[in-house]
PDB file of C-alpha atoms and ligand atoms in Angstrom:
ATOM      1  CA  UNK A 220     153.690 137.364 112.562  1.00 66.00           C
ATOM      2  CA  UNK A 221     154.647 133.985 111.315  1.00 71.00           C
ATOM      3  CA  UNK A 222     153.997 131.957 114.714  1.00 73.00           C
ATOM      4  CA  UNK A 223     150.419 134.088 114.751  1.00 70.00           C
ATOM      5  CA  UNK A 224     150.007 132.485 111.004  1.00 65.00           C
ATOM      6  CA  UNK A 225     150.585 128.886 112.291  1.00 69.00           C
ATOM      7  CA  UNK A 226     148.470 129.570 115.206  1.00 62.00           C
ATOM      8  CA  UNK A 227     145.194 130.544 113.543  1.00 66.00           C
ATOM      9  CA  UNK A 228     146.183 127.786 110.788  1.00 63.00           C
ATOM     10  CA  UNK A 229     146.331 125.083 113.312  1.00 62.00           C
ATOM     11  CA  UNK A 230     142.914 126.585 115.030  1.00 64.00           C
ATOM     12  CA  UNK A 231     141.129 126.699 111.522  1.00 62.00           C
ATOM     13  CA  UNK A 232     141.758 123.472 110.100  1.00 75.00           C
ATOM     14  CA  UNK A 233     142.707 121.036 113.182  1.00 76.00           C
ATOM     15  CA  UNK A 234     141.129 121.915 116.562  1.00 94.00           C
ATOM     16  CA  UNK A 235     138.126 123.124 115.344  1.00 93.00           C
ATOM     17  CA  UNK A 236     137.159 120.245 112.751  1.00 93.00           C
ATOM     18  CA  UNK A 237     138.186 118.024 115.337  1.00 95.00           C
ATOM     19  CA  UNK A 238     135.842 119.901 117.773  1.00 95.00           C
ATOM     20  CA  UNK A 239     133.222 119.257 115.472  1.00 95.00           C
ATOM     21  CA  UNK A 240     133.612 115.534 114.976  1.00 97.00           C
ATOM     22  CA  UNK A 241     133.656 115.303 118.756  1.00 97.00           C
ATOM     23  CA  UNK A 242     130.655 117.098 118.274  1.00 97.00           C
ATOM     24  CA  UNK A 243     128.333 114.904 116.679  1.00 98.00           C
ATOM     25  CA  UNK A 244     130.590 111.817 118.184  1.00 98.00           C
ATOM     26  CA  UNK A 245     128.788 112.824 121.257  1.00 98.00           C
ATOM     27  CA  UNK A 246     125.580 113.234 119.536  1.00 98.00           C
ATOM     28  CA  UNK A 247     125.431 108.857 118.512  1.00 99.00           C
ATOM     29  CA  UNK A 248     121.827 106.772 119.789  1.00 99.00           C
ATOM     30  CA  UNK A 249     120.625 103.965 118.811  1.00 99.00           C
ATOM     31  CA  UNK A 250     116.887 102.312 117.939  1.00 99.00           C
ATOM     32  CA  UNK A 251     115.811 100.649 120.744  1.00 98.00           C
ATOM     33  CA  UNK A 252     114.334 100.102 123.780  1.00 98.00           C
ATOM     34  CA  UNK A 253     114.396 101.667 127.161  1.00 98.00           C
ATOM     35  CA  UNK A 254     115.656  99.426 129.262  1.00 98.00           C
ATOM     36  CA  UNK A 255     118.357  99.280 127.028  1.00 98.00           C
ATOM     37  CA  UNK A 256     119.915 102.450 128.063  1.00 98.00           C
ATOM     38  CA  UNK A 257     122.367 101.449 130.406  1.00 98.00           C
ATOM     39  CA  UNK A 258     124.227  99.112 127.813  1.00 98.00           C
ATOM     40  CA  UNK A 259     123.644 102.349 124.729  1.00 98.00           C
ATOM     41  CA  UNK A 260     125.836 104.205 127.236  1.00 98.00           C
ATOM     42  CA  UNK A 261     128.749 102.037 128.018  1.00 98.00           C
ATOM     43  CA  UNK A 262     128.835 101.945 124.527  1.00 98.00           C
ATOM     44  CA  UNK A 263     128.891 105.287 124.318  1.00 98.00           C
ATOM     45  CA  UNK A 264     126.040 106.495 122.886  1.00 99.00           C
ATOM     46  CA  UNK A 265     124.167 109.548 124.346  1.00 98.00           C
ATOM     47  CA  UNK A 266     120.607 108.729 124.011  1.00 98.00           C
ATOM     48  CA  UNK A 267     117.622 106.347 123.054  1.00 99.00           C
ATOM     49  CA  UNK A 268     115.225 106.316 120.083  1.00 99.00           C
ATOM     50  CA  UNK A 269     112.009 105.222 120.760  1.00 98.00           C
ATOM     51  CA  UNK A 270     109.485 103.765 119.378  1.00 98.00           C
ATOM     52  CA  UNK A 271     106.282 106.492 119.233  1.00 98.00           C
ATOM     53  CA  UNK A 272     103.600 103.553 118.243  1.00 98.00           C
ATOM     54  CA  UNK A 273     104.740 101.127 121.362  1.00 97.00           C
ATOM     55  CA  UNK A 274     106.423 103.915 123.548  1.00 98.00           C
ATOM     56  CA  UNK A 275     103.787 106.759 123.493  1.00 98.00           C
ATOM     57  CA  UNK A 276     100.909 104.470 122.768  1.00 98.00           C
ATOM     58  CA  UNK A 277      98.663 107.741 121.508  1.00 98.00           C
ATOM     59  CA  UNK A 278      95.832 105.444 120.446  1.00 97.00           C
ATOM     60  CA  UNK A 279      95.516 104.252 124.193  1.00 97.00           C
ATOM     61  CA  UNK A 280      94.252 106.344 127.220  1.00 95.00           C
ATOM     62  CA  UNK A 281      96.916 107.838 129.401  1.00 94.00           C
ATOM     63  CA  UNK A 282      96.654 104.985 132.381  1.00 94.00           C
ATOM     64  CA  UNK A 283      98.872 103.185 129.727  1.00 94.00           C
ATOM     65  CA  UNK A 284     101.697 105.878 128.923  1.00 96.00           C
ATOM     66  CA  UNK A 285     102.264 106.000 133.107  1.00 96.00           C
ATOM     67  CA  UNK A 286     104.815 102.959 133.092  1.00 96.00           C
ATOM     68  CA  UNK A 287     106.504 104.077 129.850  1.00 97.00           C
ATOM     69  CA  UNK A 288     106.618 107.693 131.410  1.00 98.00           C
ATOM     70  CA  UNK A 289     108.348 106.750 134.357  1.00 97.00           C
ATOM     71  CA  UNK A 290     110.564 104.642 132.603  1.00 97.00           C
ATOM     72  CA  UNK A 291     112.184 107.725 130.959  1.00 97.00           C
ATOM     73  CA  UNK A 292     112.465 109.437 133.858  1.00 97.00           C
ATOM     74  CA  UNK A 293     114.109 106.918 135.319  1.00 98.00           C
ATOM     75  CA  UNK A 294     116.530 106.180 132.152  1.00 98.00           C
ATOM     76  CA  UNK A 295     120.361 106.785 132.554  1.00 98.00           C
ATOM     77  CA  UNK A 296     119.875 108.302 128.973  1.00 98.00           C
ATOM     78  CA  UNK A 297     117.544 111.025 127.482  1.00 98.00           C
ATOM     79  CA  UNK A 298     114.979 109.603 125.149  1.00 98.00           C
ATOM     80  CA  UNK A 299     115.987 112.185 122.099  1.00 98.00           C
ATOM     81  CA  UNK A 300     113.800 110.855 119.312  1.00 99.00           C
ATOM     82  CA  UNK A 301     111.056 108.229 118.463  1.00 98.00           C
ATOM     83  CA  UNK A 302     110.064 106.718 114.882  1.00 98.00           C
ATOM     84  CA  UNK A 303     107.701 104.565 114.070  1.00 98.00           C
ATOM     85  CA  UNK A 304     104.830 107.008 113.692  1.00 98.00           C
ATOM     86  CA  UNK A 305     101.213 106.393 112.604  1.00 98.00           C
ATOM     87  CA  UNK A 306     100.030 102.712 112.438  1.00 98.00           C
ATOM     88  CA  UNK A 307      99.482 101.445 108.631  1.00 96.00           C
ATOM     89  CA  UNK A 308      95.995 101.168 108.574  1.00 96.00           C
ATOM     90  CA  UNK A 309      95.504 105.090 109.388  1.00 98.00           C
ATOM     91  CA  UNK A 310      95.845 106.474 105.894  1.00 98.00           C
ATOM     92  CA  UNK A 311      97.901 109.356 104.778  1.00 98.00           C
ATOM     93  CA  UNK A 312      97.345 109.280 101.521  1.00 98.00           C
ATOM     94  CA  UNK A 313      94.738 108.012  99.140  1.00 98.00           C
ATOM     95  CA  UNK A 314      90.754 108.728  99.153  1.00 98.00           C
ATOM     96  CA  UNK A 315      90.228 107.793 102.520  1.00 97.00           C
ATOM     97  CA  UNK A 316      92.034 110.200 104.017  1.00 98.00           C
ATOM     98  CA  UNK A 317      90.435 111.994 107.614  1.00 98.00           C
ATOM     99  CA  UNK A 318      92.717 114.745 108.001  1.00 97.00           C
ATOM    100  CA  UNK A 319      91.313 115.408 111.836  1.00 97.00           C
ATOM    101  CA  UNK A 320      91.338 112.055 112.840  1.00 97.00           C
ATOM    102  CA  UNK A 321      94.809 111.778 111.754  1.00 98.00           C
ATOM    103  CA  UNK A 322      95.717 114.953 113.767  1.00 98.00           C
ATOM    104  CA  UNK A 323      93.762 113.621 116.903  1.00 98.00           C
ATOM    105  CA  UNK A 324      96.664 110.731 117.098  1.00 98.00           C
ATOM    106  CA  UNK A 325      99.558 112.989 116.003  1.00 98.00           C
ATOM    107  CA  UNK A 326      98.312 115.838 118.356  1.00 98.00           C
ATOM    108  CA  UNK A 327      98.505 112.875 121.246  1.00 98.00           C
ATOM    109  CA  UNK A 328     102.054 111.682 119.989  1.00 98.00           C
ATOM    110  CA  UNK A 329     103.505 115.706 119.982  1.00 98.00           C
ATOM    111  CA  UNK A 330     102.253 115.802 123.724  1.00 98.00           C
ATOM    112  CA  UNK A 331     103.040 113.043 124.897  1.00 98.00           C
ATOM    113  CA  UNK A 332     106.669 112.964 123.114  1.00 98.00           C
ATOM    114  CA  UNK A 333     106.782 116.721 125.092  1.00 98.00           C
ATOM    115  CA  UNK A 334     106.159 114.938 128.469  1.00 98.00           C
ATOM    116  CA  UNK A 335     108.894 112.280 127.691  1.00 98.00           C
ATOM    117  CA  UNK A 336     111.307 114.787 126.989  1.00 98.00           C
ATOM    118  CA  UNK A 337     111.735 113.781 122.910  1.00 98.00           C
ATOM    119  CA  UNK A 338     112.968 116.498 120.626  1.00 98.00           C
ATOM    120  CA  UNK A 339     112.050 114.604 117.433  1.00 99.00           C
ATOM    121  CA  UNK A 340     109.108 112.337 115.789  1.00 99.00           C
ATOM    122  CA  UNK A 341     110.659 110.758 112.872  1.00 99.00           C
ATOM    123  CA  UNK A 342     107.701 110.664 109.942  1.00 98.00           C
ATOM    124  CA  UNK A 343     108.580 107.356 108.259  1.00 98.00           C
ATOM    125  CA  UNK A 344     105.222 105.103 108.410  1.00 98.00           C
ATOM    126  CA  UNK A 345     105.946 104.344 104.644  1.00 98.00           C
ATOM    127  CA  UNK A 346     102.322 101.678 104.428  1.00 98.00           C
ATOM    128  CA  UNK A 347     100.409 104.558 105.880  1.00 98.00           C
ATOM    129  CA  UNK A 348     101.758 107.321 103.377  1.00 98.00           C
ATOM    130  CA  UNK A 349     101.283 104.531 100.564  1.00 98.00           C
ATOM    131  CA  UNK A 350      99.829 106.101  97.646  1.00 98.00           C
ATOM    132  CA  UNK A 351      97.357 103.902  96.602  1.00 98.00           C
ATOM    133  CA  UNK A 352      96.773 102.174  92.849  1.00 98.00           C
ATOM    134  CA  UNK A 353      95.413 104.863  90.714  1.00 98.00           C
ATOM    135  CA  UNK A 354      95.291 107.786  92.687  1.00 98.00           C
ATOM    136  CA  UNK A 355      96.456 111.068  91.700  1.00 98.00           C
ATOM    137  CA  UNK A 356     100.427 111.319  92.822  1.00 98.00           C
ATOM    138  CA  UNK A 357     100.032 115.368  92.751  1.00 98.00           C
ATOM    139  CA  UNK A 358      96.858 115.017  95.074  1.00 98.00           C
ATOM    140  CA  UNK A 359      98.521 112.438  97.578  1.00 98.00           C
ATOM    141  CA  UNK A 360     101.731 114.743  97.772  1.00 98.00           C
ATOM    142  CA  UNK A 361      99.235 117.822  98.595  1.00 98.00           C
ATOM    143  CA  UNK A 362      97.762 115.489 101.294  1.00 98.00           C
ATOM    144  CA  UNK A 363     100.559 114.988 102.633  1.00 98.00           C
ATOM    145  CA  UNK A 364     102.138 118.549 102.645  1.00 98.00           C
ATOM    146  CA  UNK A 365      99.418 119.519 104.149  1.00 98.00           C
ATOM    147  CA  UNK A 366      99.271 116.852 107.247  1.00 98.00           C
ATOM    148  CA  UNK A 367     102.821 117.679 107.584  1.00 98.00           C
ATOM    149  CA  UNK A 368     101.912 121.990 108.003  1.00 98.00           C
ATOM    150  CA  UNK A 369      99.549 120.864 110.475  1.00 98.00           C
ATOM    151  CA  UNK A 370     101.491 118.860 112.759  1.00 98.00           C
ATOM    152  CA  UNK A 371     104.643 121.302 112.199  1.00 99.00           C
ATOM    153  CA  UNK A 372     102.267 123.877 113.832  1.00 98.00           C
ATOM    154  CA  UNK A 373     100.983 122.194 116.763  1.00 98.00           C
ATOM    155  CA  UNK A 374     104.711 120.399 117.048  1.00 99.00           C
ATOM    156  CA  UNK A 375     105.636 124.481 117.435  1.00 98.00           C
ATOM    157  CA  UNK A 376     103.461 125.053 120.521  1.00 98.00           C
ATOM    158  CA  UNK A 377     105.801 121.755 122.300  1.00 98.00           C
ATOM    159  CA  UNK A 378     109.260 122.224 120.997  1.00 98.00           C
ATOM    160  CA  UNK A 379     109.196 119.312 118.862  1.00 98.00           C
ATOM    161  CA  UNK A 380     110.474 118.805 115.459  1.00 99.00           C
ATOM    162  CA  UNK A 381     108.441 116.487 112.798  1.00 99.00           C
ATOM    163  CA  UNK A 382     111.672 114.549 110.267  1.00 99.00           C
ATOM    164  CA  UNK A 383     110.312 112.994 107.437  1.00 99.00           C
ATOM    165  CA  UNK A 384     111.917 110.017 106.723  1.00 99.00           C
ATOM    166  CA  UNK A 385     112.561 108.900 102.848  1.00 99.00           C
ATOM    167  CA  UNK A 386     112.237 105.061 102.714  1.00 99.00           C
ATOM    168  CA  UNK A 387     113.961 102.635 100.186  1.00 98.00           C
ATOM    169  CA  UNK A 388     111.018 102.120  97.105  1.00 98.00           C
ATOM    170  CA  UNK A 389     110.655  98.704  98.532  1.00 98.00           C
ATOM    171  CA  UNK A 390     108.944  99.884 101.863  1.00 98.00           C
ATOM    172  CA  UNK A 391     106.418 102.530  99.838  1.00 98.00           C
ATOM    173  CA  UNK A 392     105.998 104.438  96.932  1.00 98.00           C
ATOM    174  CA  UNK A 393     106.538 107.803  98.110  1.00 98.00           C
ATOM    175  CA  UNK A 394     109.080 110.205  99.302  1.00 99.00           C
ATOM    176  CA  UNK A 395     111.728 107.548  98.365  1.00 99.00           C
ATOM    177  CA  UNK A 396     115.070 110.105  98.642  1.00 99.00           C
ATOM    178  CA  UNK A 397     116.028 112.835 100.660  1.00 99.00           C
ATOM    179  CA  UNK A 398     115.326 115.612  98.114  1.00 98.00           C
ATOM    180  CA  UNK A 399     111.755 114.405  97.583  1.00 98.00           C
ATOM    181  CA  UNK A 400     111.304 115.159 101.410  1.00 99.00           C
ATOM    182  CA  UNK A 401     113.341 118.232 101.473  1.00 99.00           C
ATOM    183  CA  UNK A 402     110.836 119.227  98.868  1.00 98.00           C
ATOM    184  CA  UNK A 403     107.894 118.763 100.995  1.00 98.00           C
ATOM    185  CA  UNK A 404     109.713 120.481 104.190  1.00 98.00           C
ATOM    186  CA  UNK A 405     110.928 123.363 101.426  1.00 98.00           C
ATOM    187  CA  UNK A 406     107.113 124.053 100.485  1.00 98.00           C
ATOM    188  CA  UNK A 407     106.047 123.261 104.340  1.00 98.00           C
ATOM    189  CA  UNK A 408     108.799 125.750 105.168  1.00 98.00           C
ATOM    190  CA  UNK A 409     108.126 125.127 109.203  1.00 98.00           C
ATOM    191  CA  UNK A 410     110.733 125.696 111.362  1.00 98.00           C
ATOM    192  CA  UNK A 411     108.943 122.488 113.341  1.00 99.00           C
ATOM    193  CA  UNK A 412     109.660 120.565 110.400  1.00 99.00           C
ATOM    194  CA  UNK A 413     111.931 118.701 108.483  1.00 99.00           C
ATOM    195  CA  UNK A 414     113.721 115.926 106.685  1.00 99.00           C
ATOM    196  CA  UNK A 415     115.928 112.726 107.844  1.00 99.00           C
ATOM    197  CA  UNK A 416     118.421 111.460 106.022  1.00 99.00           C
ATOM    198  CA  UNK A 417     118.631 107.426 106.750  1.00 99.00           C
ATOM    199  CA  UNK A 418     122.179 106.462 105.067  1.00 99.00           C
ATOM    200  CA  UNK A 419     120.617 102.749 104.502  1.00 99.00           C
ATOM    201  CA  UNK A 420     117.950 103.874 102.740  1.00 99.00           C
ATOM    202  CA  UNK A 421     120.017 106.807 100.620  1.00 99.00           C
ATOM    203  CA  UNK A 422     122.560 103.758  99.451  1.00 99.00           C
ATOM    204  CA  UNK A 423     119.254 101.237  98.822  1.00 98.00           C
ATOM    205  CA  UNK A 424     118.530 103.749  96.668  1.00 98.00           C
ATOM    206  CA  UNK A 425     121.976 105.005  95.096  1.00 98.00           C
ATOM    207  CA  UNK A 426     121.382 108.358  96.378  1.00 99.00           C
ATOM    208  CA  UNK A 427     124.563 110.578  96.375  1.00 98.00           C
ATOM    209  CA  UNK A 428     125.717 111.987  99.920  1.00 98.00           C
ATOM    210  CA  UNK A 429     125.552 115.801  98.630  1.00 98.00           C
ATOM    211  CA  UNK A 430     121.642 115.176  99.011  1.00 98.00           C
ATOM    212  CA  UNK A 431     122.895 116.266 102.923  1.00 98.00           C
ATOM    213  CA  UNK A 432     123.974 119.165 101.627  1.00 98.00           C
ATOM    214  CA  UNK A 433     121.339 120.641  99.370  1.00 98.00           C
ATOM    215  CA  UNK A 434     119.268 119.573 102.532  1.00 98.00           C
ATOM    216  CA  UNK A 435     120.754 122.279 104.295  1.00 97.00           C
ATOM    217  CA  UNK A 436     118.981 123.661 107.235  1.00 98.00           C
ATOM    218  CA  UNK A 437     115.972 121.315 106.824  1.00 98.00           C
ATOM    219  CA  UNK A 438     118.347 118.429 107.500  1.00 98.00           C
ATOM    220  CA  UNK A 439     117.063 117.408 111.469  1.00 98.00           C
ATOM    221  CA  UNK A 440     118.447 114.123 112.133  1.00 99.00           C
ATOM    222  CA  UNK A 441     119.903 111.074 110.433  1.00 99.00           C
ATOM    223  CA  UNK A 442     119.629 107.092 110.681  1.00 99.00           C
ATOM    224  CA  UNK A 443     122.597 104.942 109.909  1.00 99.00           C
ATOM    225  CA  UNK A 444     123.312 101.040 108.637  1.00 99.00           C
ATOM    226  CA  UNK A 445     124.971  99.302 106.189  1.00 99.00           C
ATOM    227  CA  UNK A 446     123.368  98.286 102.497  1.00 99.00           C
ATOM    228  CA  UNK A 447     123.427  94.802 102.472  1.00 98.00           C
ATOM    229  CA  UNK A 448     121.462  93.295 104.969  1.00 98.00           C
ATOM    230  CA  UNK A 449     120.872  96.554 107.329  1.00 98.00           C
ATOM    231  CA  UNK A 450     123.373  95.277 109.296  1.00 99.00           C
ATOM    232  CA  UNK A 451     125.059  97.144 112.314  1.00 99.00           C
ATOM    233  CA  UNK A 452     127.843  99.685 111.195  1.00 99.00           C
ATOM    234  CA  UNK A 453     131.359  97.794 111.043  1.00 98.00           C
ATOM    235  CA  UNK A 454     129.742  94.507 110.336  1.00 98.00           C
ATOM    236  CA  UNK A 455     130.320  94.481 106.437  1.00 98.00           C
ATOM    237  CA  UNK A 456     132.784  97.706 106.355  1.00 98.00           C
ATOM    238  CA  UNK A 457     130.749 100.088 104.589  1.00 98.00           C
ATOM    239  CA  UNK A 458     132.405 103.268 104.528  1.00 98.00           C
ATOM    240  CA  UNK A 459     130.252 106.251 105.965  1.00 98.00           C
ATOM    241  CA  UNK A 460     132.753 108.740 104.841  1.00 98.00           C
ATOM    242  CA  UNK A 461     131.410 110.628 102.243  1.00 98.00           C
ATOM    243  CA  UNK A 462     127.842 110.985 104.501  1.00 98.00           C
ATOM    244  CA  UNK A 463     130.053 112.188 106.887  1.00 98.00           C
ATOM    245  CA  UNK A 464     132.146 115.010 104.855  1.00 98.00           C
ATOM    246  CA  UNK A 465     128.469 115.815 103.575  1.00 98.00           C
ATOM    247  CA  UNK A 466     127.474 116.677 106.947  1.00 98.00           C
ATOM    248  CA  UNK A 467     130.503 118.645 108.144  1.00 97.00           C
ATOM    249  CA  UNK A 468     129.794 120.740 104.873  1.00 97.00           C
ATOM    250  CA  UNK A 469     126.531 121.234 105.517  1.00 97.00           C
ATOM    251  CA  UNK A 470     127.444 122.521 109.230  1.00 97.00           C
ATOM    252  CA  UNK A 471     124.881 119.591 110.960  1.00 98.00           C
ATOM    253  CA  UNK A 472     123.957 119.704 114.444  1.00 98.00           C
ATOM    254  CA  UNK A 473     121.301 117.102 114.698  1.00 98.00           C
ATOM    255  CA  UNK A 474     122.250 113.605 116.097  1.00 98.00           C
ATOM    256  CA  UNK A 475     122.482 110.202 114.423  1.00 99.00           C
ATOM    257  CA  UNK A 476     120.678 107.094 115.746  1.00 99.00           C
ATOM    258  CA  UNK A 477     121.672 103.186 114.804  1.00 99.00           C
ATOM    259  CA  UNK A 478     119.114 101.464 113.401  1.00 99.00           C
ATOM    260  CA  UNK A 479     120.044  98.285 111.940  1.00 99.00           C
ATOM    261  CA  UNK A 480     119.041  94.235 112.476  1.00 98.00           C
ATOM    262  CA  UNK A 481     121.010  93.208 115.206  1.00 98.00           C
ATOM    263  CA  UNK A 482     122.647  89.471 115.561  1.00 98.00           C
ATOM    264  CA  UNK A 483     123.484  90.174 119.136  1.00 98.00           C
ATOM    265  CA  UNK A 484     123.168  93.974 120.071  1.00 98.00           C
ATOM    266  CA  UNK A 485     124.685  93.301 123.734  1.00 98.00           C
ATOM    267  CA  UNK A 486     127.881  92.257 122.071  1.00 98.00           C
ATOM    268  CA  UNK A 487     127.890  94.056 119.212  1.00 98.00           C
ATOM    269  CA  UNK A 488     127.001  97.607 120.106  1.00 98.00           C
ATOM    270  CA  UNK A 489     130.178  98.799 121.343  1.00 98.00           C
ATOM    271  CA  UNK A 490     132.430  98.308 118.697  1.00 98.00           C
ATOM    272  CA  UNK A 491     129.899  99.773 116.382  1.00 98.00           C
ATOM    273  CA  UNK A 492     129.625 103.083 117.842  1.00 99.00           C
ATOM    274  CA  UNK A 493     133.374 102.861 117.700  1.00 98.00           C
ATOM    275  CA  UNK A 494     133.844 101.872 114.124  1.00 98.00           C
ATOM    276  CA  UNK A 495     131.356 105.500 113.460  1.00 98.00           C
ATOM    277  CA  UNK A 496     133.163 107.626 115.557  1.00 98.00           C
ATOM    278  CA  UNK A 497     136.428 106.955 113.822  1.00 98.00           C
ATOM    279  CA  UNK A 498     135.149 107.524 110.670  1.00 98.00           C
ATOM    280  CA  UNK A 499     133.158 110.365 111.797  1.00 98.00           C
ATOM    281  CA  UNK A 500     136.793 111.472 112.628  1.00 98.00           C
ATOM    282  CA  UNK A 501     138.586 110.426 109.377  1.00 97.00           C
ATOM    283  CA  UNK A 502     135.936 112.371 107.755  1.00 98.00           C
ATOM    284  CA  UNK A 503     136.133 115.933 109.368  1.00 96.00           C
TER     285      UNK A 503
HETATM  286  C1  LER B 894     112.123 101.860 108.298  1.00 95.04           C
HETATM  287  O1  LER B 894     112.869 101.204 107.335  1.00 95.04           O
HETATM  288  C2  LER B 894     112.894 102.943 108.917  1.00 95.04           C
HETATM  289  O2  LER B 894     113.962 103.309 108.482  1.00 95.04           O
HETATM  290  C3  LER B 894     112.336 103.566 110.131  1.00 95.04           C
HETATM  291  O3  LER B 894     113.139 104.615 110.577  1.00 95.04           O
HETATM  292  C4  LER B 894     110.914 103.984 109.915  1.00 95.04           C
HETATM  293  O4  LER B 894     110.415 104.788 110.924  1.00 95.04           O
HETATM  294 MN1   MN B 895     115.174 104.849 109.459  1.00 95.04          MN
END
């Protein structure tokens, strides 16, 4: 009786948190380009994040994408995810904005992301989504909300998930924390779409790690770098920890991508990912 005790006691609260950690310790990428992937996986990193605007090019004719499509396939790493969404100058927000025309580019970034095998287009594009002087705050976030139904739905038909990213106030004035944008996926309520949770921007903006939490199940994928000067986990020391314990609590099981201002990526990639994975394991 006593042995079966320990048994299930060491299951419960060793091997399976430390299955978990392995878990998303195996689910690390990093911002950059593809013909980076052979270095991302020495380091040990198991994908790319692109970027959609130079990657997926969906204001240029499909001659273009070729090259960049046969560079995935050739890749020694999946491309996962892409950011960089919709160029400034197409508004999101404001009076000028053409809902259709918007969709035209978005509709060419879902496919395309489909045919490059990407699983999520990060919605940052913080100059785009820019509320404009004087406009009505309540009318840009309805603008939005509804861009964001739209692509969820056509996302659906591909099997690609739309993460809106909440930016640090200095980059635009909207959807500056995670629960602003799990408010807009909450009233979207798309299973094609959700919210990312960029720890750089959540400590720019002294926004507590429990945010990962109340994110819950609208919580799709996660950026990482330290506060100072965005610079490449294990640089400074920042501690992850408590973005880490948020996670495990909130049962995640989307991946997390490095995205930071390199001084010399090629050297200082690998003990990065290594400096996250052990606190990813400290903190499960
Ligand atoms: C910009 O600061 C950022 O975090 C990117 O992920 C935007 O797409
Ligand atoms: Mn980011």
């Amino acid at each position: 009786m006593k042995t079966r005790f320990i048994f299930l006691f060491v299951v419960l609260f060793c091997i399976v948190p430390f299955l978990q950690a392995q878990s998303l310790a195996d689910r690390i990428g990093v911002c950059a380009s593809v013909n980076k992937a052979p270095l991302l996986k020495q380091a040990g990193c198991s994908y790319v994040e692109i970027g959609i605007r130079s990657f997926l090019v969906p204001d240029k004719p499909d001659s273009i994408l070729e090259a960049n499509l046969q560079a995935a396939k050739d890749a020694v790493l999946p491309l996962y995810s892409g950011n960089s969404f919709f160029p400034g100058d197409l508004r999101l927000t404001g009076p000028d904005v053409c809902l259709d025309k918007i969709m035209e580019y978005g509709e060419v970034a879902i496919r395309r992301a489909r045919e490059a095998g990407i699983k999520v287009l990060v919605l940052g594009s913080g100059s785009a989504r820019n509320i404009p002087d004087g406009f009505s705050r309540e009318e840009a976030t309805g603008q939005f909300t509804a861009l964001c139904r739209r692509l969820a739905r056509y996302a659906a038909g591909y099997d690609v998930c739309i993460a809106i990213e909440p930016l640090q106030s200095s980059e635009t004035n909207f959807i500056n924390t995670v629960r602003e944008g799990t408010a807009i996926a909450e009233k979207v309520n798309h299973p094609n779409l959700g919210v990312l949770a960029d720890f750089f921007h959540m400590l720019r903006e002294n926004e507590d790690a429990e945010a990962l939490v109340d994110a819950g199940k609208w919580l799709k994928h996660c950026h990482i770098a330290e506060k100072e000067i965005r610079s490449a986990p294990g640089v400074k020391g920042d501690d992850f920890t408590p973005f880490f314990k948020a996670l495990h609590r909130a049962g995640y099981t989307g991946s997390l991508s490095i995205e930071c201002k390199w001084e010399n990526m090629d050297d200082q990639l690998a003990a990065s990912v290594a400096s996250i994975k052990e606190q990813i394991y400290k903190s499960y």
